[in-house]
CSV table of C-alpha atoms in Angstrom, one decimal:
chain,number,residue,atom,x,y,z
A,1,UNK,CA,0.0,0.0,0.0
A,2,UNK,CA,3.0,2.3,0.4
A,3,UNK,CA,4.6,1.8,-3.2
A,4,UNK,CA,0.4,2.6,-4.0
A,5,UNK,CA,1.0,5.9,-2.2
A,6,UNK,CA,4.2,6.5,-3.3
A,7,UNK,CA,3.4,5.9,-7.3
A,8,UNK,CA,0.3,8.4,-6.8
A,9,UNK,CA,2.4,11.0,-5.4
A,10,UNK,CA,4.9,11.0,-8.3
A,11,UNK,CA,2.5,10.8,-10.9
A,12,UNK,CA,0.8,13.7,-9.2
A,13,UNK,CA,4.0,15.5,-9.9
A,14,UNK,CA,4.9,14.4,-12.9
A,15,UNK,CA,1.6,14.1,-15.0
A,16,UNK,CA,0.7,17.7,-15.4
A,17,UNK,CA,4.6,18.2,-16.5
A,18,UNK,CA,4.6,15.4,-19.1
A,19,UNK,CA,0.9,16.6,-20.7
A,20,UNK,CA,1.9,20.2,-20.8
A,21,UNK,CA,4.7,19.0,-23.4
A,22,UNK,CA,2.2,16.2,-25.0
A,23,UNK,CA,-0.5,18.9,-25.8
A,24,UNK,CA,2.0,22.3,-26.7
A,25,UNK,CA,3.6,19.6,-29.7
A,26,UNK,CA,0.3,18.7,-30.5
A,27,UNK,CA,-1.1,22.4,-30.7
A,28,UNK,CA,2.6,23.3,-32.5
A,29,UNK,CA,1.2,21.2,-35.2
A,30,UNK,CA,-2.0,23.0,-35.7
A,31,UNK,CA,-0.3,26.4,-35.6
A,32,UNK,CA,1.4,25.3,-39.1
A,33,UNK,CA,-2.3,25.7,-40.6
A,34,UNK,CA,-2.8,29.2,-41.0
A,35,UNK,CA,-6.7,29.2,-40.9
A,36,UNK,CA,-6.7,28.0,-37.1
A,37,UNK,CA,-4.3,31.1,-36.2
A,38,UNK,CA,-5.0,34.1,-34.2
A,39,UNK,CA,-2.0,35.8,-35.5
A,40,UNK,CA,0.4,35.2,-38.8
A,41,UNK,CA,3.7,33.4,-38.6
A,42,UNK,CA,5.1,36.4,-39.5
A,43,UNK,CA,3.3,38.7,-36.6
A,44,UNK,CA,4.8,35.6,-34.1
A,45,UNK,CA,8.0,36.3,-35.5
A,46,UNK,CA,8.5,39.9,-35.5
A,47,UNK,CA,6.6,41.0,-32.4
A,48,UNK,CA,7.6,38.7,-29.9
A,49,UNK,CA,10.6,39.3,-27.8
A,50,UNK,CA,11.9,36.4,-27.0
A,51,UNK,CA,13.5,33.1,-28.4
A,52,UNK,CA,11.6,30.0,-28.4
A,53,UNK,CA,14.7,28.2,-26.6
A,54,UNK,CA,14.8,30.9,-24.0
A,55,UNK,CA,11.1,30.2,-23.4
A,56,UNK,CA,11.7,26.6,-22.9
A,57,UNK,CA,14.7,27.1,-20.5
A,58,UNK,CA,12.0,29.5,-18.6
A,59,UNK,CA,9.3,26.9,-18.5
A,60,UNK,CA,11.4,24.0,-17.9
A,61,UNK,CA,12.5,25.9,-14.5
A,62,UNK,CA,9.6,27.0,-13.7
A,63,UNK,CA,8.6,23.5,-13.5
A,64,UNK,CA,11.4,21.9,-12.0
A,65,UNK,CA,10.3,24.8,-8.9
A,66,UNK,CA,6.5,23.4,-8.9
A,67,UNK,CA,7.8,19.6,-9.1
A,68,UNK,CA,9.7,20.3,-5.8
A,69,UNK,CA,7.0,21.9,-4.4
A,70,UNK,CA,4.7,19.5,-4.8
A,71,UNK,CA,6.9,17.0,-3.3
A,72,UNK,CA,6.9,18.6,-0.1
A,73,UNK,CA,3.4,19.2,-0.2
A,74,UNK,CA,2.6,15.6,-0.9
A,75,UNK,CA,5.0,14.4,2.2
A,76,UNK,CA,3.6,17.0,4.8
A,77,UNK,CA,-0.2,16.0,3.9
A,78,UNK,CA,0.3,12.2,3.8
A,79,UNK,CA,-1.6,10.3,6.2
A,80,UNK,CA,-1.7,6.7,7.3
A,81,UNK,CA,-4.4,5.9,5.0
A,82,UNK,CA,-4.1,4.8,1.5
A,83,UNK,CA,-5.6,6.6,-1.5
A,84,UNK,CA,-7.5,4.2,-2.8
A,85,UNK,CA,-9.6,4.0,0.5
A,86,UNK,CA,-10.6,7.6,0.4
A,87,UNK,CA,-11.4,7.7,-3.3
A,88,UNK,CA,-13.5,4.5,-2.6
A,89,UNK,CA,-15.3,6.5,-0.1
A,90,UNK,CA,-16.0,9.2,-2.5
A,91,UNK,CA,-19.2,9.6,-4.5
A,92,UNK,CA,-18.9,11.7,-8.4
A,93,UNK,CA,-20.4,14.5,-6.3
A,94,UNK,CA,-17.8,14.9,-3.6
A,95,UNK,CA,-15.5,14.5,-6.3
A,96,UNK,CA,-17.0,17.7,-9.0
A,97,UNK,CA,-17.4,19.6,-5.2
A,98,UNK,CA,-13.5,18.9,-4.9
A,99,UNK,CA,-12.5,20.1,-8.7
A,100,UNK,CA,-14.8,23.0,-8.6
A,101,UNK,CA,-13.6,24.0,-5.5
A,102,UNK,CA,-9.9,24.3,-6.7
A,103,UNK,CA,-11.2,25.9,-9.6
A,104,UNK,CA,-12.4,28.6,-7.5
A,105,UNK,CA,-9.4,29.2,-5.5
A,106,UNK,CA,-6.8,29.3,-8.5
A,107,UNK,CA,-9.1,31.3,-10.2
A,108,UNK,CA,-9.4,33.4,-7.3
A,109,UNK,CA,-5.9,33.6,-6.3
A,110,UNK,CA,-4.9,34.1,-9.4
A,111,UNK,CA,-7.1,36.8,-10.4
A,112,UNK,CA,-6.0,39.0,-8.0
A,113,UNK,CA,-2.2,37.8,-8.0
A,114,UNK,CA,-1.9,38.8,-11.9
A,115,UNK,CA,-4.2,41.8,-11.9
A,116,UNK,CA,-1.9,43.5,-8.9
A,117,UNK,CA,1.3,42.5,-10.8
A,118,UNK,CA,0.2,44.4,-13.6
A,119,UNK,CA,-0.6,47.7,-11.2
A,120,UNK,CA,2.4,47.5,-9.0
A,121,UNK,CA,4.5,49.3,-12.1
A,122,UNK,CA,8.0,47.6,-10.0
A,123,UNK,CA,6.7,44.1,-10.2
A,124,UNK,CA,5.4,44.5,-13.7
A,125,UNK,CA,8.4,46.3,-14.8
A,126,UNK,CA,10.6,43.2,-13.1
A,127,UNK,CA,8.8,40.1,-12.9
A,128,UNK,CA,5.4,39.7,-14.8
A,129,UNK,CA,6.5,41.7,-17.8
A,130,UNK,CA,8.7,38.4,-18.7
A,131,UNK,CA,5.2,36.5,-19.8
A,132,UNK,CA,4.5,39.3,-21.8
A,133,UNK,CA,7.5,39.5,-24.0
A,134,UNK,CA,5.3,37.0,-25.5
A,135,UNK,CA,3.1,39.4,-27.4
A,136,UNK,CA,1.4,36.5,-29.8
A,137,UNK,CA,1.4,33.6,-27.2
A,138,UNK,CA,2.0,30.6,-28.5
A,139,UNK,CA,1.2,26.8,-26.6
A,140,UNK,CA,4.9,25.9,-25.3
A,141,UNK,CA,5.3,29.7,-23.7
A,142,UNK,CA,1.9,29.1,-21.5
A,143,UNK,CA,4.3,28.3,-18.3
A,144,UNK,CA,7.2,31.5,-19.3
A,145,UNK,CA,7.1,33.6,-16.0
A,146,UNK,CA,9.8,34.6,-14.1
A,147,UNK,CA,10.6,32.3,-11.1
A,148,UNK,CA,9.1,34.4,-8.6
A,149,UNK,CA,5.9,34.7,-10.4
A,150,UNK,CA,5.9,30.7,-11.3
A,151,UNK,CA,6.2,30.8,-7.7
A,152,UNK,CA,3.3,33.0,-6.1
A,153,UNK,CA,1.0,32.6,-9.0
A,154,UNK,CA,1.2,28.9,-10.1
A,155,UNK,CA,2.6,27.0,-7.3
A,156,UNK,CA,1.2,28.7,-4.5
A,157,UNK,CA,-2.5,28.8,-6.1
A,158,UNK,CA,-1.7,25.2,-7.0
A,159,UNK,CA,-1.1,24.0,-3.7
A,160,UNK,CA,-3.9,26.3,-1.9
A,161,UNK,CA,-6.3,24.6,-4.0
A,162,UNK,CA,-5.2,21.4,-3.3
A,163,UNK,CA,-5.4,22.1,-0.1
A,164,UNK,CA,-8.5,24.0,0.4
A,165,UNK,CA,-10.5,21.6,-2.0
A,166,UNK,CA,-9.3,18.6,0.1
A,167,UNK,CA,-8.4,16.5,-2.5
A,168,UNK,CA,-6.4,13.3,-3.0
A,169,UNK,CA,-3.0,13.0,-4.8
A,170,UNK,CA,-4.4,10.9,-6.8
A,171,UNK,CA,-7.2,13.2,-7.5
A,172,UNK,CA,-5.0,15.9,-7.9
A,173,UNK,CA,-3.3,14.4,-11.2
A,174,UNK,CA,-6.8,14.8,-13.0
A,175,UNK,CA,-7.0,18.0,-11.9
A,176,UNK,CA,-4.0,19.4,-12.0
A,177,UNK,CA,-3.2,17.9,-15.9
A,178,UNK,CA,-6.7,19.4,-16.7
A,179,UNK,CA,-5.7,22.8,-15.9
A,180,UNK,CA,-2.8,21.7,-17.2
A,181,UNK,CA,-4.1,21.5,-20.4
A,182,UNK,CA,-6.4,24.3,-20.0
A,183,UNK,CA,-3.8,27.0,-19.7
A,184,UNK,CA,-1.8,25.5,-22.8
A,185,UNK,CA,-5.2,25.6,-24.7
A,186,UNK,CA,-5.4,29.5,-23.7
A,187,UNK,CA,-2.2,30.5,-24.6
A,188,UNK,CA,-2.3,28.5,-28.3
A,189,UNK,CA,-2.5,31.4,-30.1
A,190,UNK,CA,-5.3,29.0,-32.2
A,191,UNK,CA,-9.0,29.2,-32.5
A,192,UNK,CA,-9.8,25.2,-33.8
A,193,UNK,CA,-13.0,24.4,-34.8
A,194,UNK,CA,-15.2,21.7,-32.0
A,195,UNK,CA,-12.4,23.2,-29.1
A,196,UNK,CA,-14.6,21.7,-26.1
A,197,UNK,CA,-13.0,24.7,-23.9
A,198,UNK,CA,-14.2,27.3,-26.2
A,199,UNK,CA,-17.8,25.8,-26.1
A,200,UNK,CA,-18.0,25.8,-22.1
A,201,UNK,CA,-15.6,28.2,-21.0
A,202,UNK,CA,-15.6,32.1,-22.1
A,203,UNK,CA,-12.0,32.4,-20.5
A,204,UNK,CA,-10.9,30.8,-23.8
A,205,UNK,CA,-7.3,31.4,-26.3
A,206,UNK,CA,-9.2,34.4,-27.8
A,207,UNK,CA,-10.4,35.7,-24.4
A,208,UNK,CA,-6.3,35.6,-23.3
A,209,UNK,CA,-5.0,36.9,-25.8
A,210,UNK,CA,-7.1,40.6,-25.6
A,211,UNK,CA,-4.5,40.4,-22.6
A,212,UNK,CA,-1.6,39.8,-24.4
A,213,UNK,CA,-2.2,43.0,-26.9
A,214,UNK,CA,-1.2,46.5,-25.9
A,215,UNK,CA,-4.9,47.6,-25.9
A,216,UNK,CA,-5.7,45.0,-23.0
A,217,UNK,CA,-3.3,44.5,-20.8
A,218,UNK,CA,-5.7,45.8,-18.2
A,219,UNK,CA,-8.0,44.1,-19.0
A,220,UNK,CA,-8.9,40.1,-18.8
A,221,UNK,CA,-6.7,39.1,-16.0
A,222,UNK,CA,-8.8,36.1,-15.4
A,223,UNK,CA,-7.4,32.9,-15.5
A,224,UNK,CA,-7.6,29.8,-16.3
A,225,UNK,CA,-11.1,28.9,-16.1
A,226,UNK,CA,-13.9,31.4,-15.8
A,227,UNK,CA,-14.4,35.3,-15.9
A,228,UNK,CA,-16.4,36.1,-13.3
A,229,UNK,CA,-13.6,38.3,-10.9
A,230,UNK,CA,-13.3,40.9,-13.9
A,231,UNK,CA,-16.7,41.0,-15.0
A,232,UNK,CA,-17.8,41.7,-11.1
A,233,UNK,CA,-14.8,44.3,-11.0
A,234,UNK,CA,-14.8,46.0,-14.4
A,235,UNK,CA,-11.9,44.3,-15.8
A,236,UNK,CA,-13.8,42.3,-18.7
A,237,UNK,CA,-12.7,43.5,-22.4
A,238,UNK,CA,-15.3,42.0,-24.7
A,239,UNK,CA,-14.2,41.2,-28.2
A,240,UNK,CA,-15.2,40.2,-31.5
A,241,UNK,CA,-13.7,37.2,-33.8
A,242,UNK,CA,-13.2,37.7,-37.3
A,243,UNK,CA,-11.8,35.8,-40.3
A,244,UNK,CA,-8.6,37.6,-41.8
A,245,UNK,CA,-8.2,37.9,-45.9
A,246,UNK,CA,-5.1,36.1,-45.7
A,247,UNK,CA,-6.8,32.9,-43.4
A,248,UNK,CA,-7.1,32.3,-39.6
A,249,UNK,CA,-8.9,34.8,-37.5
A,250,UNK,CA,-8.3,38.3,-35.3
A,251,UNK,CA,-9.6,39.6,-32.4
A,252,UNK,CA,-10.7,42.8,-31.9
A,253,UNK,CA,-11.9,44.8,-29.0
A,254,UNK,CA,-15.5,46.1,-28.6
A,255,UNK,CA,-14.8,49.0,-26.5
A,256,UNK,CA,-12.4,51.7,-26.4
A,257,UNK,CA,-9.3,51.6,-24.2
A,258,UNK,CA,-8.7,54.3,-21.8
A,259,UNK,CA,-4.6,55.5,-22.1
A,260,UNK,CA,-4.2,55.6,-17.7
């Protein structure tokens, strides 16, 4: 029951790392299609500000930092009993009250994490504007913060909501590779026709990526799931989709954008 234990808490760590890569190659395919594209190859070329191999350096530390983390986390809130007991014990209900629960938290802490980054002009100017260098996101680049923001806005909301949810280890690994995925899927730069996240969530790669653009980086900090924190608190930038000449589609803001 131990080695049970033990595998659970590795794959915990592990999973969400080895589906982030699985999913950012397969969306790297689909970017070489220019009628799924938010932006032209060329735009991804010229306006970005960083290499690629400097953005997987950044991501691969950034999760060498969580990896540890969750470690730790899994060996302080192990208990005697095995996994496989509580999960037994479990109904589906407990188990949707458990994932929506973390969804709440990291969508809570996270909210207000990145939305105070972008207003204190010293942590912008040192720490968050690092993700933004990445003007026309692309899939692999979803995880390229600097270390301190991988820190207090990924790991630490990771671990509160494993924590406040009450969740398993083993639960975790479906949770965690969901949002996991998720955040890859926001950041793809794409807009793919039958995308199950753009159908029942309106935090979605076209909804991010208002954020990414000059005219809305005050705008749509949620993240990763829903966008209820900046419609309650004035932060939502509606947009509209539309299919470019040359193929793929652009999004454009509804409103105008206040110069503060």
């Amino acid at each position: 029951m131990e080695i049970m234990n033990i595998s659970d808490e590795f794959l915990g760590t592990v999973a969400p790392l080895i589906v982030y890569w699985i999913y950012s190659g397969i969306y790297v395919l689909f970017g070489s299609m220019d009628k799924y594209r938010l932006h032209t190859k060329q735009d991804e070329d010229e306006k970005n500000l960083v290499s690629k191999s400097t953005v997987v350096k950044g991501v691969l530390l950034q999760q060498l930092v969580q990896a540890i983390v969750a470690i730790i986390l899994f060996t302080v809130t192990g208990s005697d009993d095995t996994d496989a007991d509580i999960n037994k014990k479990l109904s589906l209900f407990d188990l949707g009250r458990q994932f929506f629960t973390a969804m709440v938290v990291l969508d809570t802490w996270q909210y207000f994490m990145h939305r105070y980054m972008h207003q204190n002009k010293f942590l912008y100017r040192h720490i968050h504007s690092q993700h933004h260098r990445l003007i026309v996101p692309y899939a692999f680049g979803a995880l390229y913060n600097h270390p301190i923001e991988g820190l207090l806005l990924d790991t630490i909301g990771g671990a509160l909501a494993f924590l406040l949810s009450g969740m398993s280890p083993r639960a975790s690994i479906f949770f965690f590779s969901f949002a996991t995925i998720k955040t890859v899927d926001d950041h793809c730069g794409l807009w793919l026709p039958g995308n199950l996240f753009h159908i029942f969530f309106r935090n979605n790669s076209a909804y991010h990526d208002v954020h990414h653009q000059l005219y809305g980086t005050k705008y749509n900090y949620s993240q990763p799931f829903f966008v209820v924190w900046d419609k309650i608190l004035g932060t939502y930038m509606p947009y509209s989709l539309e299919k470019r000449e040359s193929g793929g589609f652009e999004v454009r803001p509804l409103k105008a954008v206040k110069d503060d």
